[in-house]
mmCIF file of C-alpha atoms in Angstrom:
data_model
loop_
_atom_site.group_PDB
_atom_site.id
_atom_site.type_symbol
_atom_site.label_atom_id
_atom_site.label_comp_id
_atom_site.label_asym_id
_atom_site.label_seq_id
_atom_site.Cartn_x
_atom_site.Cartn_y
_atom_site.Cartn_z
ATOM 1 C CA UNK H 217 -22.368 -1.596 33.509
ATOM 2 C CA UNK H 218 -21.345 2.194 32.328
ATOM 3 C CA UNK H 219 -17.791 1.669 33.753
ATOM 4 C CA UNK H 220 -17.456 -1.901 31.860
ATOM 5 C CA UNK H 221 -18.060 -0.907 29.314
ATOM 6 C CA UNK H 222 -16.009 2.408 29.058
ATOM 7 C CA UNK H 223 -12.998 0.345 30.353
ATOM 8 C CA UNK H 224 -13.965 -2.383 27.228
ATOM 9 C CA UNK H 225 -13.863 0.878 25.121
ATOM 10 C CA UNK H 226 -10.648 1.883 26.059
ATOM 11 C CA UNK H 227 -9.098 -1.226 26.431
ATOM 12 C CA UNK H 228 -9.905 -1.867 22.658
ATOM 13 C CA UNK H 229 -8.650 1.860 21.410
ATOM 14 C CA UNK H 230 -5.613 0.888 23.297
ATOM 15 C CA UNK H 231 -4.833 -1.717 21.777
ATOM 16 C CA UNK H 232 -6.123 -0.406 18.491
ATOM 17 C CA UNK H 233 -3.339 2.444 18.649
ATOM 18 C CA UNK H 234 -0.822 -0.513 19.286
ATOM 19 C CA UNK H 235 -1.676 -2.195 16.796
ATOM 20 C CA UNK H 236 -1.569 1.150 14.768
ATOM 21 C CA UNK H 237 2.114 1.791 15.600
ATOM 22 C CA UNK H 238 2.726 -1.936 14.802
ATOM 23 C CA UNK H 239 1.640 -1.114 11.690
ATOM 24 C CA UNK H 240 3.768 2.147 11.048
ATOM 25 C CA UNK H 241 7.005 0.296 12.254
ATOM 26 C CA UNK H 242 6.626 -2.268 9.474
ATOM 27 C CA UNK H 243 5.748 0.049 6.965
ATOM 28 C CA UNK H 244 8.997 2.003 7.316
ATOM 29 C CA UNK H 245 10.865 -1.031 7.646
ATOM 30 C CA UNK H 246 9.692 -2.826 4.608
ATOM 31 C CA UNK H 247 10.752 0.699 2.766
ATOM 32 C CA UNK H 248 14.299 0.635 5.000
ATOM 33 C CA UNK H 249 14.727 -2.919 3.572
ATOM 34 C CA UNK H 250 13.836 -2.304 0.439
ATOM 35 C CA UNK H 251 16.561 0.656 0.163
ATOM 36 C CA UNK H 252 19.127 -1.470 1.721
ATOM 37 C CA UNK H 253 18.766 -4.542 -0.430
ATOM 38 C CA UNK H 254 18.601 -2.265 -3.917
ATOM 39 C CA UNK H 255 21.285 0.556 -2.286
ATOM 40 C CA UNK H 256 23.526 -1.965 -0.465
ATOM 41 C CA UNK H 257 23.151 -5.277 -2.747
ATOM 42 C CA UNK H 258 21.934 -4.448 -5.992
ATOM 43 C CA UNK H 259 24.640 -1.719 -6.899
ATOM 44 C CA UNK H 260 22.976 1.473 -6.070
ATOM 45 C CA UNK H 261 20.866 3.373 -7.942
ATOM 46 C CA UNK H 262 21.093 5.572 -11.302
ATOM 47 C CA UNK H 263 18.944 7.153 -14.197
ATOM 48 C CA UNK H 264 18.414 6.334 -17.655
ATOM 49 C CA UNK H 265 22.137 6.636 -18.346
ATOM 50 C CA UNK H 266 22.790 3.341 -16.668
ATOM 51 C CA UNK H 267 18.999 0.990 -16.952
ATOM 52 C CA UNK H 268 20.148 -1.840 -14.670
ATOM 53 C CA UNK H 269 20.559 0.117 -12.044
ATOM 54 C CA UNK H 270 17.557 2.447 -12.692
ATOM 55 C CA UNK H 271 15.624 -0.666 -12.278
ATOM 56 C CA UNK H 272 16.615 -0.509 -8.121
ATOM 57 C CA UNK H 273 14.151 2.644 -8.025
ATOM 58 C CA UNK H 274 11.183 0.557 -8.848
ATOM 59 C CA UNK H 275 11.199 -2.019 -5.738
ATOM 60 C CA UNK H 276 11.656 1.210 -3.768
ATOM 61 C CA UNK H 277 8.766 3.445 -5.053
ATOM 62 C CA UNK H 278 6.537 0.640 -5.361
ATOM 63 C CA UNK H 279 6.798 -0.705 -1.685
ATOM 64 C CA UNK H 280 6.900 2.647 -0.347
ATOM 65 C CA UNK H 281 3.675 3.544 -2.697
ATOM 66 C CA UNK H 282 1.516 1.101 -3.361
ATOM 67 C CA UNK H 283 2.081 -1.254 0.242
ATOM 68 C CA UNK H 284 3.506 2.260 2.712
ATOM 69 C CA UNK H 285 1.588 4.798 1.456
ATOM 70 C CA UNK H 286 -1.266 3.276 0.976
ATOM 71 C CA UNK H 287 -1.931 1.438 3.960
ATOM 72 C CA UNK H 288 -2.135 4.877 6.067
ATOM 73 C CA UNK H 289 -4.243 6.107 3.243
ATOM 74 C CA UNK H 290 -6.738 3.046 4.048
ATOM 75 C CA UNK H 291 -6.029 3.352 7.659
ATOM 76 C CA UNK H 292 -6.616 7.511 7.202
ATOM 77 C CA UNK H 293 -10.832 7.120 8.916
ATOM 78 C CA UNK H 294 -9.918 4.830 11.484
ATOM 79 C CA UNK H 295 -6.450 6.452 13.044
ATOM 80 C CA UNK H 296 -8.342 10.505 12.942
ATOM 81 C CA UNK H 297 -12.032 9.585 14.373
ATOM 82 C CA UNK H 298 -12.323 12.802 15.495
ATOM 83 C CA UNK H 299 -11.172 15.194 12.762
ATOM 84 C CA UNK H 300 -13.976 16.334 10.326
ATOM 85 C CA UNK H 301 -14.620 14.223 7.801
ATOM 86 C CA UNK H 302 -14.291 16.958 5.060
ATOM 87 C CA UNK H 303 -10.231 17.290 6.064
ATOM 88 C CA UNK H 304 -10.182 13.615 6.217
ATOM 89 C CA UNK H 305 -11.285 13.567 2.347
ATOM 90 C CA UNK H 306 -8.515 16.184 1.981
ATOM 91 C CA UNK H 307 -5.856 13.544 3.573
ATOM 92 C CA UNK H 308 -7.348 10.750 2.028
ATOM 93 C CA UNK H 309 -7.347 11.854 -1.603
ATOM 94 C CA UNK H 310 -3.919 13.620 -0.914
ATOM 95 C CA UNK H 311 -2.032 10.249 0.578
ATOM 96 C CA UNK H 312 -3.826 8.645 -2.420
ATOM 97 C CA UNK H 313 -2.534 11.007 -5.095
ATOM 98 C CA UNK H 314 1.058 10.536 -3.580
ATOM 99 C CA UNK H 315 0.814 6.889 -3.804
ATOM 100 C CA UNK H 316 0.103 7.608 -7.751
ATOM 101 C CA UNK H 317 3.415 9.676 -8.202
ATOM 102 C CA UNK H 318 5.590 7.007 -6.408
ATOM 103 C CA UNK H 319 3.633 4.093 -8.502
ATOM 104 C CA UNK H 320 4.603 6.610 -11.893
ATOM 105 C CA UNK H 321 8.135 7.379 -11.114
ATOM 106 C CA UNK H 322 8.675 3.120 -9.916
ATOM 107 C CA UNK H 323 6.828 1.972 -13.353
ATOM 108 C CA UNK H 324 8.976 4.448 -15.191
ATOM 109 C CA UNK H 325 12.089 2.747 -13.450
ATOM 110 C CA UNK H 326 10.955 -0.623 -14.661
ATOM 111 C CA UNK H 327 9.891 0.024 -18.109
ATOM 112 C CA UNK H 328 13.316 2.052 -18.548
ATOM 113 C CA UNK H 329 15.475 -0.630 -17.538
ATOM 114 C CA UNK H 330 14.074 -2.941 -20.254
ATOM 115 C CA UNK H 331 13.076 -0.468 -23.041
ATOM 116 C CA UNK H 332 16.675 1.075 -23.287
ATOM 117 C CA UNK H 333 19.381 -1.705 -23.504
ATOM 118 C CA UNK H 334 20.601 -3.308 -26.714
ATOM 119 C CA UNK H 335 18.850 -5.546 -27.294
ATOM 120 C CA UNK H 336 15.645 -4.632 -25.001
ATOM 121 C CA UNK H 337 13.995 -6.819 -22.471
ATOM 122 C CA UNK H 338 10.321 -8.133 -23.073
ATOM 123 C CA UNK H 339 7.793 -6.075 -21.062
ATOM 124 C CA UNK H 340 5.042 -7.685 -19.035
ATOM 125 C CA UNK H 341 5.452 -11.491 -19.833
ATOM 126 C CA UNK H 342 5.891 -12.929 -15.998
ATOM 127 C CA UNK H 343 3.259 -13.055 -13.003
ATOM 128 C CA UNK H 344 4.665 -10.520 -10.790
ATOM 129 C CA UNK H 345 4.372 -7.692 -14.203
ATOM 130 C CA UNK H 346 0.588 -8.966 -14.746
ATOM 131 C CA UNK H 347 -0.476 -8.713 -11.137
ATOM 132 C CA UNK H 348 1.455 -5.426 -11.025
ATOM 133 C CA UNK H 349 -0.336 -3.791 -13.903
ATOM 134 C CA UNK H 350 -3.697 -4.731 -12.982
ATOM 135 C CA UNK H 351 -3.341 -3.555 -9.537
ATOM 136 C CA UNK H 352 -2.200 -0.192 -10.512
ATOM 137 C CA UNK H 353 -4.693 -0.015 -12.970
ATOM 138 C CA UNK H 354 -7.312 -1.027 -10.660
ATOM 139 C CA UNK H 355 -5.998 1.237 -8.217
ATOM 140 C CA UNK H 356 -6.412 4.272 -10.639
ATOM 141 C CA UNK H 357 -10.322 3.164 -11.303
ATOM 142 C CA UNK H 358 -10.865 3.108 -7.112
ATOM 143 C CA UNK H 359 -9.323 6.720 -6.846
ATOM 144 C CA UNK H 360 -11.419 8.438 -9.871
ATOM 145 C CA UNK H 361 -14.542 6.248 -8.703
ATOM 146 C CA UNK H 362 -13.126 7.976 -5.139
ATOM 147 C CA UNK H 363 -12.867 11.688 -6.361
ATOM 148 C CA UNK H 364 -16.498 11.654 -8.251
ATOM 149 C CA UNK H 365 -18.283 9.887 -5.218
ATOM 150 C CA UNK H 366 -17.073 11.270 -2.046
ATOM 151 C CA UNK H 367 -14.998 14.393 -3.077
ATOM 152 C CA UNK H 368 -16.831 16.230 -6.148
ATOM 153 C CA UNK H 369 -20.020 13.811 -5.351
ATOM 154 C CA UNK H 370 -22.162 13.135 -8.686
ATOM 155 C CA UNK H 371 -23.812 10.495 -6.360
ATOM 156 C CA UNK H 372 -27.244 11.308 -4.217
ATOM 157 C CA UNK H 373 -26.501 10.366 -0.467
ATOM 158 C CA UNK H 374 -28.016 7.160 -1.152
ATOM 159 C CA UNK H 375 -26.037 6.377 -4.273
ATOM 160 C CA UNK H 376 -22.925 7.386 -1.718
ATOM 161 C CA UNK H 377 -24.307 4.995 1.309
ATOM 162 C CA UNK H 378 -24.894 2.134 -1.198
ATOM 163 C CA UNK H 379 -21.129 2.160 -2.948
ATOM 164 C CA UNK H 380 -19.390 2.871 -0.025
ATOM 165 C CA UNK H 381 -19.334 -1.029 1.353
ATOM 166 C CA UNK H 382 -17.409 -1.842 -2.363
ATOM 167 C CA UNK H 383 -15.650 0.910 -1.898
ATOM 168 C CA UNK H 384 -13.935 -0.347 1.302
ATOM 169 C CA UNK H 385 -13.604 -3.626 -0.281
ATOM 170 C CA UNK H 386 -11.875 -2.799 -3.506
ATOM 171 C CA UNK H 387 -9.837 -0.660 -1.578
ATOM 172 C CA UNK H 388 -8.985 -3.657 0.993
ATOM 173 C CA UNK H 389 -8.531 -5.923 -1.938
ATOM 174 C CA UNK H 390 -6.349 -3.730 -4.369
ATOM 175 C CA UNK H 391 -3.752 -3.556 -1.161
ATOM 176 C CA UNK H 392 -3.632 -7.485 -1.134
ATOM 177 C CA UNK H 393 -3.168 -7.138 -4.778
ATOM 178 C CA UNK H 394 0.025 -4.936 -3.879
ATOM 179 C CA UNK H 395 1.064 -7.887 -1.464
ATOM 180 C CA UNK H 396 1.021 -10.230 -3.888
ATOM 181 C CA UNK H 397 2.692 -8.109 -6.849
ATOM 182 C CA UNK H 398 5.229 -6.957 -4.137
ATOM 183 C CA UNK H 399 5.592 -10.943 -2.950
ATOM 184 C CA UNK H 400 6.292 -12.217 -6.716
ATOM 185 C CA UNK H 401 8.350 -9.589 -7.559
ATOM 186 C CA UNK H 402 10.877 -10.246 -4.554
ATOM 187 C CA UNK H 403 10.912 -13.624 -5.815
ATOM 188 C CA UNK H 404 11.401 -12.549 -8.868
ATOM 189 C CA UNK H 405 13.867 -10.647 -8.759
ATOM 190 C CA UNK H 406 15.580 -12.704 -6.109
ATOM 191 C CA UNK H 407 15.502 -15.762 -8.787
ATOM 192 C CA UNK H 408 17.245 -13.374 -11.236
ATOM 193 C CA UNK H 409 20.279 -13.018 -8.701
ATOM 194 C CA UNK H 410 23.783 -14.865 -8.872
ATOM 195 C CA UNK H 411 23.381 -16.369 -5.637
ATOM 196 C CA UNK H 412 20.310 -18.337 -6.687
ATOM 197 C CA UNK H 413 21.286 -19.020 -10.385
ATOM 198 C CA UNK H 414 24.383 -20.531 -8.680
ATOM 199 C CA UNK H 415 22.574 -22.708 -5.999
ATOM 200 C CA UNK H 416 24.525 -20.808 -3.746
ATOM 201 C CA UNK H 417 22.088 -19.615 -1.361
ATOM 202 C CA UNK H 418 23.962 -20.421 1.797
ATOM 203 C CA UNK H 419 26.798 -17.949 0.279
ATOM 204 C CA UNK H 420 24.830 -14.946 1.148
ATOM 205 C CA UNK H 421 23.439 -15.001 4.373
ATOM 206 C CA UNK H 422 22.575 -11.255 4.780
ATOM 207 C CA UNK H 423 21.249 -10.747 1.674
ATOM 208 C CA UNK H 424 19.012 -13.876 1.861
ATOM 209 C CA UNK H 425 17.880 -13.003 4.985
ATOM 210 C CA UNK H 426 16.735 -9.019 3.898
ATOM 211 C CA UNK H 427 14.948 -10.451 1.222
ATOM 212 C CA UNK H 428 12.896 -13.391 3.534
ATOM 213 C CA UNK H 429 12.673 -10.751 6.052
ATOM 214 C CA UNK H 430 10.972 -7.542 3.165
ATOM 215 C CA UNK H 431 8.219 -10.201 2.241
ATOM 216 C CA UNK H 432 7.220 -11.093 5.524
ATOM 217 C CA UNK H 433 6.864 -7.380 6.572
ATOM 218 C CA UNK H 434 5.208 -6.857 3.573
ATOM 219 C CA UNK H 435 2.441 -9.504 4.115
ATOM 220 C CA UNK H 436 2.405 -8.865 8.227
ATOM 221 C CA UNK H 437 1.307 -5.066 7.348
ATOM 222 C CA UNK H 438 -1.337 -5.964 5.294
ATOM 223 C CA UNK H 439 -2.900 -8.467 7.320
ATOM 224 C CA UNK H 440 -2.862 -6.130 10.248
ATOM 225 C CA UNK H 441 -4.429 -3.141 7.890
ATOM 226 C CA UNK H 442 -7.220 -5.508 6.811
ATOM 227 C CA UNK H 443 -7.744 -6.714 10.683
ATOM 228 C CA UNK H 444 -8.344 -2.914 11.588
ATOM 229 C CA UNK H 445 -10.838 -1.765 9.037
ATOM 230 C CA UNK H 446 -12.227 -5.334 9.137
ATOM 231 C CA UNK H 447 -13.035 -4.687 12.745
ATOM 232 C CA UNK H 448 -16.455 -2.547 13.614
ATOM 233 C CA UNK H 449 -15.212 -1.216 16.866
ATOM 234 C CA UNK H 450 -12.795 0.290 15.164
ATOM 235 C CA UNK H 451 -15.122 2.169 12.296
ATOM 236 C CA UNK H 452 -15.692 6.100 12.980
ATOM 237 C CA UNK H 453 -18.766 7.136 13.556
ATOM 238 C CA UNK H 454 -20.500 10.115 12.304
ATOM 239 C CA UNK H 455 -20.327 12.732 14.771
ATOM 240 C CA UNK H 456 -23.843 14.849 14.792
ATOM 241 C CA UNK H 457 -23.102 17.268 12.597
ATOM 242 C CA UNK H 458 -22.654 14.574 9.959
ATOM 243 C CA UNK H 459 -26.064 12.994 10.176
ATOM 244 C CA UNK H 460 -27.817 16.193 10.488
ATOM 245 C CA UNK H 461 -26.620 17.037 6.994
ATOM 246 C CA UNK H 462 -27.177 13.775 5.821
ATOM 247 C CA UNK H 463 -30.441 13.825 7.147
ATOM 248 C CA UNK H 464 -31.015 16.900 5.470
ATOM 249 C CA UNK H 465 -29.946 16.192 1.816
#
Protein backbone atom coordinates (compact mmCIF):
# COMPACT_ATOMS: atom_id res chain seq x y z
CA UNK A 1 0.00 0.00 0.00
CA UNK A 2 3.00 2.52 1.19
CA UNK A 3 4.76 2.03 -2.22
CA UNK A 4 1.30 2.74 -4.21
CA UNK A 5 0.79 5.21 -2.98
CA UNK A 6 4.25 7.02 -2.98
CA UNK A 7 4.49 6.02 -6.72
CA UNK A 8 0.62 7.76 -7.07
CA UNK A 9 2.41 10.72 -5.30
CA UNK A 10 5.03 11.05 -7.59
CA UNK A 11 3.41 10.17 -10.55
CA UNK A 12 1.01 13.19 -9.91
CA UNK A 13 4.04 15.82 -8.94
CA UNK A 14 5.39 14.62 -12.18
CA UNK A 15 3.05 15.41 -14.08
CA UNK A 16 2.19 18.46 -12.05
CA UNK A 17 5.77 19.96 -12.94
CA UNK A 18 4.81 19.15 -16.67
CA UNK A 19 2.08 20.66 -16.63
CA UNK A 20 3.97 23.58 -14.82
CA UNK A 21 6.48 24.02 -17.69
CA UNK A 22 3.46 23.76 -20.08
CA UNK A 23 2.37 26.55 -18.49
CA UNK A 24 5.67 28.72 -18.56
CA UNK A 25 6.14 27.93 -22.37
CA UNK A 26 2.80 29.57 -23.16
CA UNK A 27 3.24 32.33 -21.02
CA UNK A 28 6.40 33.50 -22.80
CA UNK A 29 4.95 32.77 -25.99
CA UNK A 30 1.77 34.66 -25.69
CA UNK A 31 4.31 37.72 -24.62
CA UNK A 32 6.76 36.63 -27.84
CA UNK A 33 3.54 36.95 -29.94
CA UNK A 34 2.37 39.75 -28.62
CA UNK A 35 5.84 41.66 -29.38
CA UNK A 36 5.93 40.28 -32.79
CA UNK A 37 2.45 41.19 -33.91
CA UNK A 38 2.78 45.03 -32.32
CA UNK A 39 6.89 45.14 -33.26
CA UNK A 40 6.63 43.31 -36.62
CA UNK A 41 2.90 44.26 -37.85
CA UNK A 42 1.70 47.15 -36.13
CA UNK A 43 4.73 49.55 -36.94
CA UNK A 44 6.86 49.33 -33.93
CA UNK A 45 6.66 51.05 -31.01
CA UNK A 46 7.16 54.86 -29.80
CA UNK A 47 6.28 57.40 -26.92
CA UNK A 48 3.99 60.15 -26.63
CA UNK A 49 5.63 61.89 -29.59
CA UNK A 50 3.98 59.52 -31.99
CA UNK A 51 0.28 58.02 -29.96
CA UNK A 52 -0.53 55.38 -32.59
CA UNK A 53 2.27 53.70 -32.12
CA UNK A 54 2.52 54.20 -28.31
CA UNK A 55 -0.67 52.33 -28.31
CA UNK A 56 1.59 48.86 -29.39
CA UNK A 57 3.03 49.08 -25.66
CA UNK A 58 -0.30 48.38 -24.16
CA UNK A 59 -1.09 44.75 -25.75
CA UNK A 60 2.48 44.08 -24.62
CA UNK A 61 2.44 45.16 -20.90
CA UNK A 62 -0.92 43.97 -20.43
CA UNK A 63 -0.39 40.27 -21.64
CA UNK A 64 2.87 40.11 -20.09
CA UNK A 65 1.18 41.66 -16.69
CA UNK A 66 -2.00 40.92 -16.08
CA UNK A 67 -2.17 37.06 -18.06
CA UNK A 68 2.27 36.28 -17.64
CA UNK A 69 2.92 37.69 -14.59
CA UNK A 70 0.23 36.89 -12.91
CA UNK A 71 -0.33 33.42 -13.53
CA UNK A 72 3.17 32.50 -11.73
CA UNK A 73 2.06 34.89 -9.08
CA UNK A 74 -1.18 32.53 -8.61
CA UNK A 75 0.85 29.53 -9.34
CA UNK A 76 3.71 31.07 -6.64
CA UNK A 77 2.19 28.24 -3.39
CA UNK A 78 1.82 25.44 -5.55
CA UNK A 79 5.30 25.46 -7.78
CA UNK A 80 7.64 26.29 -4.06
CA UNK A 81 5.82 23.70 -1.51
CA UNK A 82 8.71 23.60 0.33
CA UNK A 83 10.02 27.14 0.80
CA UNK A 84 8.69 28.95 3.97
CA UNK A 85 5.70 30.42 3.61
CA UNK A 86 6.91 33.86 4.97
CA UNK A 87 9.41 34.15 1.61
CA UNK A 88 6.57 32.88 -0.36
CA UNK A 89 4.47 36.10 0.85
CA UNK A 90 7.65 37.99 -0.11
CA UNK A 91 7.39 36.45 -3.87
CA UNK A 92 3.87 36.59 -3.93
CA UNK A 93 3.28 40.24 -3.08
CA UNK A 94 6.51 41.09 -5.13
CA UNK A 95 5.28 39.20 -8.61
CA UNK A 96 1.98 40.95 -7.68
CA UNK A 97 3.36 44.47 -7.35
CA UNK A 98 5.22 43.91 -10.77
CA UNK A 99 2.11 42.92 -12.44
CA UNK A 100 0.77 46.55 -11.15
CA UNK A 101 3.72 48.50 -12.86
CA UNK A 102 3.30 46.63 -16.24
CA UNK A 103 -0.75 47.11 -15.93
CA UNK A 104 0.32 51.24 -15.18
CA UNK A 105 2.84 51.73 -17.85
CA UNK A 106 0.18 49.46 -20.61
CA UNK A 107 -2.96 51.74 -19.37
CA UNK A 108 -0.76 54.76 -19.77
CA UNK A 109 -0.01 53.50 -23.44
CA UNK A 110 -3.69 53.25 -24.13
CA UNK A 111 -5.05 56.30 -22.63
CA UNK A 112 -2.07 58.26 -24.45
CA UNK A 113 -2.83 57.10 -27.76
CA UNK A 114 -6.40 58.48 -27.56
CA UNK A 115 -6.00 61.51 -25.21
CA UNK A 116 -3.25 63.19 -27.45
CA UNK A 117 -4.34 63.26 -31.18
CA UNK A 118 -6.36 66.02 -32.81
CA UNK A 119 -9.17 65.39 -32.44
CA UNK A 120 -8.96 62.71 -29.41
CA UNK A 121 -10.42 59.28 -29.34
CA UNK A 122 -13.36 58.42 -26.85
CA UNK A 123 -12.05 56.54 -23.78
CA UNK A 124 -13.75 53.45 -22.44
CA UNK A 125 -16.92 53.11 -24.70
CA UNK A 126 -16.31 49.29 -26.12
CA UNK A 127 -16.39 45.81 -24.18
CA UNK A 128 -12.84 44.95 -24.23
CA UNK A 129 -12.10 48.86 -22.24
CA UNK A 130 -15.04 47.93 -19.64
CA UNK A 131 -13.86 44.43 -18.88
CA UNK A 132 -10.33 45.87 -18.83
CA UNK A 133 -10.99 48.52 -16.23
CA UNK A 134 -12.88 46.47 -13.93
CA UNK A 135 -10.39 43.79 -13.89
CA UNK A 136 -7.59 46.03 -13.04
CA UNK A 137 -9.57 47.65 -10.63
CA UNK A 138 -10.62 44.52 -9.11
CA UNK A 139 -7.24 43.35 -9.24
CA UNK A 140 -5.99 46.38 -7.12
CA UNK A 141 -8.90 45.58 -4.32
CA UNK A 142 -7.49 41.60 -4.21
CA UNK A 143 -3.82 42.89 -3.67
CA UNK A 144 -4.61 45.61 -0.76
CA UNK A 145 -7.29 43.02 0.67
CA UNK A 146 -3.84 40.69 0.09
CA UNK A 147 -1.26 43.02 1.89
CA UNK A 148 -3.68 43.75 5.11
CA UNK A 149 -4.67 39.96 5.48
CA UNK A 150 -1.74 37.82 4.92
CA UNK A 151 1.26 40.29 4.86
CA UNK A 152 0.66 43.16 7.61
CA UNK A 153 -2.38 40.82 9.01
CA UNK A 154 -5.23 43.07 10.73
CA UNK A 155 -7.13 39.68 10.59
CA UNK A 156 -7.16 37.05 13.76
CA UNK A 157 -6.06 33.54 12.35
CA UNK A 158 -9.58 32.77 12.03
CA UNK A 159 -10.57 35.90 10.18
CA UNK A 160 -7.33 34.73 7.86
CA UNK A 161 -8.64 30.86 7.56
CA UNK A 162 -12.19 32.10 6.76
CA UNK A 163 -11.18 34.73 3.71
CA UNK A 164 -8.65 32.75 2.37
CA UNK A 165 -11.18 30.31 0.19
CA UNK A 166 -12.46 33.97 -1.58
CA UNK A 167 -9.29 34.87 -1.69
CA UNK A 168 -8.23 32.03 -4.04
CA UNK A 169 -11.33 32.55 -5.91
CA UNK A 170 -11.19 36.21 -6.70
CA UNK A 171 -7.79 35.67 -7.47
CA UNK A 172 -8.76 32.63 -9.95
CA UNK A 173 -11.54 34.73 -11.29
CA UNK A 174 -9.80 38.21 -11.82
CA UNK A 175 -7.19 36.05 -14.19
CA UNK A 176 -10.26 34.84 -16.33
CA UNK A 177 -11.25 38.39 -16.27
CA UNK A 178 -7.69 39.12 -17.91
CA UNK A 179 -8.60 36.29 -20.51
CA UNK A 180 -11.46 37.76 -21.51
CA UNK A 181 -10.22 41.57 -21.60
CA UNK A 182 -7.06 40.15 -23.37
CA UNK A 183 -9.59 37.93 -25.84
CA UNK A 184 -11.82 41.16 -26.81
CA UNK A 185 -9.14 43.30 -27.12
CA UNK A 186 -7.31 41.04 -29.85
CA UNK A 187 -10.49 41.16 -31.54
CA UNK A 188 -10.65 44.40 -31.16
CA UNK A 189 -7.98 45.56 -32.28
CA UNK A 190 -7.78 42.98 -35.01
CA UNK A 191 -11.33 44.45 -36.32
CA UNK A 192 -9.63 47.89 -36.38
CA UNK A 193 -6.96 46.52 -38.97
CA UNK A 194 -6.92 47.05 -42.90
CA UNK A 195 -7.00 43.53 -43.59
CA UNK A 196 -10.37 43.05 -41.92
CA UNK A 197 -11.97 46.47 -42.82
CA UNK A 198 -11.09 45.29 -46.37
CA UNK A 199 -12.55 41.68 -46.17
CA UNK A 200 -9.25 40.75 -47.01
CA UNK A 201 -8.43 38.28 -44.50
CA UNK A 202 -6.96 35.66 -46.76
CA UNK A 203 -4.33 38.58 -47.77
CA UNK A 204 -2.47 38.18 -44.60
CA UNK A 205 -1.83 34.85 -43.70
CA UNK A 206 0.92 35.40 -41.04
CA UNK A 207 -0.52 38.03 -39.41
CA UNK A 208 -3.95 36.28 -39.15
CA UNK A 209 -2.50 33.40 -37.97
CA UNK A 210 -0.28 35.31 -34.84
CA UNK A 211 -3.31 36.82 -33.86
CA UNK A 212 -5.64 33.25 -33.82
CA UNK A 213 -2.62 31.71 -32.46
CA UNK A 214 -1.99 34.87 -29.12
CA UNK A 215 -5.72 34.14 -28.09
CA UNK A 216 -5.56 30.60 -27.95
CA UNK A 217 -2.34 30.70 -25.80
CA UNK A 218 -3.88 33.14 -23.89
CA UNK A 219 -7.01 31.08 -22.95
CA UNK A 220 -4.86 27.52 -22.91
CA UNK A 221 -2.68 29.20 -19.93
CA UNK A 222 -5.42 30.07 -17.99
CA UNK A 223 -7.29 27.03 -18.12
CA UNK A 224 -4.23 25.09 -17.16
CA UNK A 225 -3.51 27.74 -14.09
CA UNK A 226 -7.09 27.24 -12.86
CA UNK A 227 -6.72 23.19 -13.34
CA UNK A 228 -3.60 23.38 -10.93
CA UNK A 229 -4.84 25.38 -8.01
CA UNK A 230 -8.26 23.81 -8.69
CA UNK A 231 -6.65 20.50 -7.95
CA UNK A 232 -6.14 19.44 -3.99
CA UNK A 233 -3.20 17.23 -4.61
CA UNK A 234 -1.60 19.90 -5.75
CA UNK A 235 -2.31 22.47 -2.57
CA UNK A 236 0.84 22.90 -0.10
CA UNK A 237 0.51 21.86 3.01
CA UNK A 238 1.60 23.45 6.13
CA UNK A 239 4.76 22.06 7.16
CA UNK A 240 4.87 21.74 11.25
CA UNK A 241 6.24 24.69 12.04
CA UNK A 242 3.23 26.39 10.46
CA UNK A 243 0.53 24.77 12.53
CA UNK A 244 2.41 25.00 15.66
CA UNK A 245 2.21 28.77 15.35
CA UNK A 246 -1.11 28.68 14.22
CA UNK A 247 -2.01 26.60 16.92
CA UNK A 248 -0.49 28.93 19.13
CA UNK A 249 -2.05 32.33 18.14
Amino acid sequence: MENSERQNQSGSLAFFTVLILVIQVLGLTAVILVAVWMGSFRGGFAWQSDPKHEFNYHPVFMVTGMIFLYSDAILTYRVFRNVKKTYLKAVHGIVQALVLIFTGVGLKAVFDSHNLPKPPIPNLYSLHSWLGIITVVLFGLQWVCGLISFVFPLLSVGGRQTYMPHHVFWGLAILCLAGASAVTGITEKALFTDFYAHFKYSAFPTETYIINFLGLTIVSLIALVVYVVTRPEYKRQPSPEEEHIQLVQ
